[in-house]
PDB file of C-alpha atoms in Angstrom:
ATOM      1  CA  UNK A 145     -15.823   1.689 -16.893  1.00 47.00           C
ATOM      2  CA  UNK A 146     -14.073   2.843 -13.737  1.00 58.00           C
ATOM      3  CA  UNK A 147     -10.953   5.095 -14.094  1.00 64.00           C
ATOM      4  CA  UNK A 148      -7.523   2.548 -13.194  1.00 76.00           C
ATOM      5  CA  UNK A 149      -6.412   4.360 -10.070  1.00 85.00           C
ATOM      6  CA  UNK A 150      -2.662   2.831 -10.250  1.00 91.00           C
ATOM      7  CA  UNK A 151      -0.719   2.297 -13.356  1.00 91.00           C
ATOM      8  CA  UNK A 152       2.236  -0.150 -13.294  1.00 92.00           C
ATOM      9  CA  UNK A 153       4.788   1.941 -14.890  1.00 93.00           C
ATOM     10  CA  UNK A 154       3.898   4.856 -12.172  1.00 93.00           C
ATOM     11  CA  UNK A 155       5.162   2.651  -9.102  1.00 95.00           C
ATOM     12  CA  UNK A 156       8.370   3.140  -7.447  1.00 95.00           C
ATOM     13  CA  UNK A 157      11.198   1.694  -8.657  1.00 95.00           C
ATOM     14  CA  UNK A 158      12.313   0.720  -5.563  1.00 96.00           C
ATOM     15  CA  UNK A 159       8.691  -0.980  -4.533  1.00 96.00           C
ATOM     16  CA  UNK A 160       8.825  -3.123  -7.717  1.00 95.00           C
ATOM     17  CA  UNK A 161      12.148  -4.548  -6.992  1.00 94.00           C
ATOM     18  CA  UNK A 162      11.042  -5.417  -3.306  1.00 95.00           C
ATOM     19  CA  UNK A 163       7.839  -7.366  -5.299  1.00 95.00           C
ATOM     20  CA  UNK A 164       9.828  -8.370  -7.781  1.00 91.00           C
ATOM     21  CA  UNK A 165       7.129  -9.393 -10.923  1.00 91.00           C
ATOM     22  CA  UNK A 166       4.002  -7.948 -10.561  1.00 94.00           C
ATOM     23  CA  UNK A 167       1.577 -10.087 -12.557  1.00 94.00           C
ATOM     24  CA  UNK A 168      -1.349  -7.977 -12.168  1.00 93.00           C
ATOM     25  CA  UNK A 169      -3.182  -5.034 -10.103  1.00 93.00           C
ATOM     26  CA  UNK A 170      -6.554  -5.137  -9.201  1.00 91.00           C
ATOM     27  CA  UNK A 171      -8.811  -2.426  -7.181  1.00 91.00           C
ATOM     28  CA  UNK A 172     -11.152  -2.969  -4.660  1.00 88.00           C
ATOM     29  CA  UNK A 173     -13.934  -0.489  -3.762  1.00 85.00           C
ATOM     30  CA  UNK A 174     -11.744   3.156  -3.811  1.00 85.00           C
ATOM     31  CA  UNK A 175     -12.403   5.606  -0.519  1.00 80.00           C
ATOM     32  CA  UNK A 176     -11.376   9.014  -0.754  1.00 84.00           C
ATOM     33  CA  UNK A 177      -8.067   9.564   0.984  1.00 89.00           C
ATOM     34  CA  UNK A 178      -5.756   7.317  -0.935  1.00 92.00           C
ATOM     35  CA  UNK A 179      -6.284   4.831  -4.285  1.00 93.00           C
ATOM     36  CA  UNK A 180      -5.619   1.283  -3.352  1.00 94.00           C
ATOM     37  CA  UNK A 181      -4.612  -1.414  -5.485  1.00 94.00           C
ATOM     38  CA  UNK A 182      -3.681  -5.070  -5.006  1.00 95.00           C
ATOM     39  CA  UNK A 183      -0.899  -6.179  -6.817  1.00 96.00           C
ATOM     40  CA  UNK A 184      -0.405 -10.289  -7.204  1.00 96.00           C
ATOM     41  CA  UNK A 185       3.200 -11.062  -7.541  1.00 95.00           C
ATOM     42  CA  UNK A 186       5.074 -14.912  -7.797  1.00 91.00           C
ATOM     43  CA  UNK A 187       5.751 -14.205  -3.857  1.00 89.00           C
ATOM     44  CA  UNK A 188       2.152 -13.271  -3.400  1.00 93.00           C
ATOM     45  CA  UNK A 189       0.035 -10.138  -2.912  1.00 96.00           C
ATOM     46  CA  UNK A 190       0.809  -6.796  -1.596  1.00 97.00           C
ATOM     47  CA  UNK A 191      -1.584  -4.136  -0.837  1.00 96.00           C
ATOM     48  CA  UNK A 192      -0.074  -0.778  -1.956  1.00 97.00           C
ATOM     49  CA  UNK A 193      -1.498   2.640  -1.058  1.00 96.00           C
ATOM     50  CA  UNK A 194      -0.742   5.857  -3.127  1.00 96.00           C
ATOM     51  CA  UNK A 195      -1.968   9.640  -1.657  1.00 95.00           C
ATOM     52  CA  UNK A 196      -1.569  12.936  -3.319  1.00 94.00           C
ATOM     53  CA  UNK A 197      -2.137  16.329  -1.574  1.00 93.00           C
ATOM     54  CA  UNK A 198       0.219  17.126   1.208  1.00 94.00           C
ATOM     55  CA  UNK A 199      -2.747  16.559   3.996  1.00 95.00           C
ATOM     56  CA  UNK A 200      -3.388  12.839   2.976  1.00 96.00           C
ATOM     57  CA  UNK A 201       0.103  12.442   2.522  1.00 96.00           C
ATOM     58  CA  UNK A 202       0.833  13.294   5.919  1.00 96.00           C
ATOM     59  CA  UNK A 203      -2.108  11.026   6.959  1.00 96.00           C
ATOM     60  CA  UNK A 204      -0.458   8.134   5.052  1.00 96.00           C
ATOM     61  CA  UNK A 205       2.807   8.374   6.741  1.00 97.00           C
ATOM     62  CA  UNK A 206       1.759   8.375  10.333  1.00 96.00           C
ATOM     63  CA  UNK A 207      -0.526   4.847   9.056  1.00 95.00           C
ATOM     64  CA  UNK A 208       2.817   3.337   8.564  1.00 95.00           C
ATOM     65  CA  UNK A 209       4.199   4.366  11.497  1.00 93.00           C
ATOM     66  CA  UNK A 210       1.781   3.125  13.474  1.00 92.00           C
ATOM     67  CA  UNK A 211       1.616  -0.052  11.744  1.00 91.00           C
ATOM     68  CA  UNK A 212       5.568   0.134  11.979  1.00 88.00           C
ATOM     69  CA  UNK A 213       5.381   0.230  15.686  1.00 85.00           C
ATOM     70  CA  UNK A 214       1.846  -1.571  16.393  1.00 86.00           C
ATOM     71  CA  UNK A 215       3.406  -5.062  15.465  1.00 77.00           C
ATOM     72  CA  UNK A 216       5.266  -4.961  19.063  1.00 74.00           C
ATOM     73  CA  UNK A 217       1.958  -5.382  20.609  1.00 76.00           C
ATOM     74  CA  UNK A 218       0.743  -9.408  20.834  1.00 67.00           C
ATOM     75  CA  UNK A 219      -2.644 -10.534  20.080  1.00 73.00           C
ATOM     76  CA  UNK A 220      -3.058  -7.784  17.955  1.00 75.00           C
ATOM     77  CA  UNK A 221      -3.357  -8.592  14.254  1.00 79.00           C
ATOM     78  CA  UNK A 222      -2.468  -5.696  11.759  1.00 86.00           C
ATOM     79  CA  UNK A 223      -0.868  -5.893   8.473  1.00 90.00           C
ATOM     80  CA  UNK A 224       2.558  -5.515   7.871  1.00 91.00           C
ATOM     81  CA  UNK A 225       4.376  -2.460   6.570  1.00 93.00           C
ATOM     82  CA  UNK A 226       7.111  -2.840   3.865  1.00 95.00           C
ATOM     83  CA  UNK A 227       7.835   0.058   2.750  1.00 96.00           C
ATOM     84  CA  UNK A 228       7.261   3.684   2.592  1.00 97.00           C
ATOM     85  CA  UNK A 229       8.077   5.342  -0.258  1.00 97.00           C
ATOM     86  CA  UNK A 230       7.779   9.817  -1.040  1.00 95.00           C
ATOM     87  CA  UNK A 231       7.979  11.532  -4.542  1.00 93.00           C
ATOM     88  CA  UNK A 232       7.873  15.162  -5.365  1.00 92.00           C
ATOM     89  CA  UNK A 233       4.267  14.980  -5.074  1.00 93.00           C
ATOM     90  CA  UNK A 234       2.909  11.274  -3.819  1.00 95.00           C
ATOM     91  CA  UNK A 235       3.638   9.321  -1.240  1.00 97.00           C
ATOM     92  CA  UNK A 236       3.114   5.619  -1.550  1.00 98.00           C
ATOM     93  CA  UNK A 237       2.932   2.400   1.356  1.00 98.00           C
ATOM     94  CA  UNK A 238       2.979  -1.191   0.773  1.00 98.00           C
ATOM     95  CA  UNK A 239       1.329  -3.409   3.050  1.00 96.00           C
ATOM     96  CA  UNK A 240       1.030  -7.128   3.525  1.00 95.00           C
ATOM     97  CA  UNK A 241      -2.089  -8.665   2.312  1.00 95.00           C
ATOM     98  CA  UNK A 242      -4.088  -9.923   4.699  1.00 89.00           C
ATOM     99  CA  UNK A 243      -7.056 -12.247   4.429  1.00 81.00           C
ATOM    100  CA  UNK A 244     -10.685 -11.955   5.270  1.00 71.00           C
ATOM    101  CA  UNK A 245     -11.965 -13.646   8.274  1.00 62.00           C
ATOM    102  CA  UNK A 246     -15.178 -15.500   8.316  1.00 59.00           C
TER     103      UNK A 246
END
């Protein structure tokens, strides 16, 4: 059984109240930068990114700023950023779920 890269109770405060009731996580396929869950909320899901280590920490935060400032362009479809969120030692984004195209 796969380690559960994202516990609940570990989240941000400030990320679960912007949520509101998370219902459940589930993880896709992990890479090696950041752990990834999907959380599926009453409002919908969120995809929310968590990075440890100040290099892919640093990585994370200039991903949501360039999703923060990519969503002037038109035509061009990229998730939404919520919110960006730093600890003493993790840094955490969530991001708007988008859906596969077929």
């Amino acid at each position: 059984m796969q380690p559960i890269p994202i516990i609940v109770e570990e989240i941000p405060d400030s990320i679960k109240k912007y949520v509101k009731q998370i219902e459940k996580v589930t993880f896709p396929k992990q890479g090696c930068t950041s752990d990834v869950g999907i959380l599926h909320t009453a409002k919908g899901r969120y995809v929310l990114k968590r990075t440890k280590g100040e290099k892919y920490r640093k990585w994370l935060y200039k991903e949501y700023y360039v999703l923060k400032n990519i969503q002037a362009l038109t035509d061009f479809q990229s998730p939404r950023a919520y919110k960006f969120v730093q600890t003493a030692e993790q840094s955490w984004l969530l991001l708007e779920f988008l859906k596969e195209r077929r």
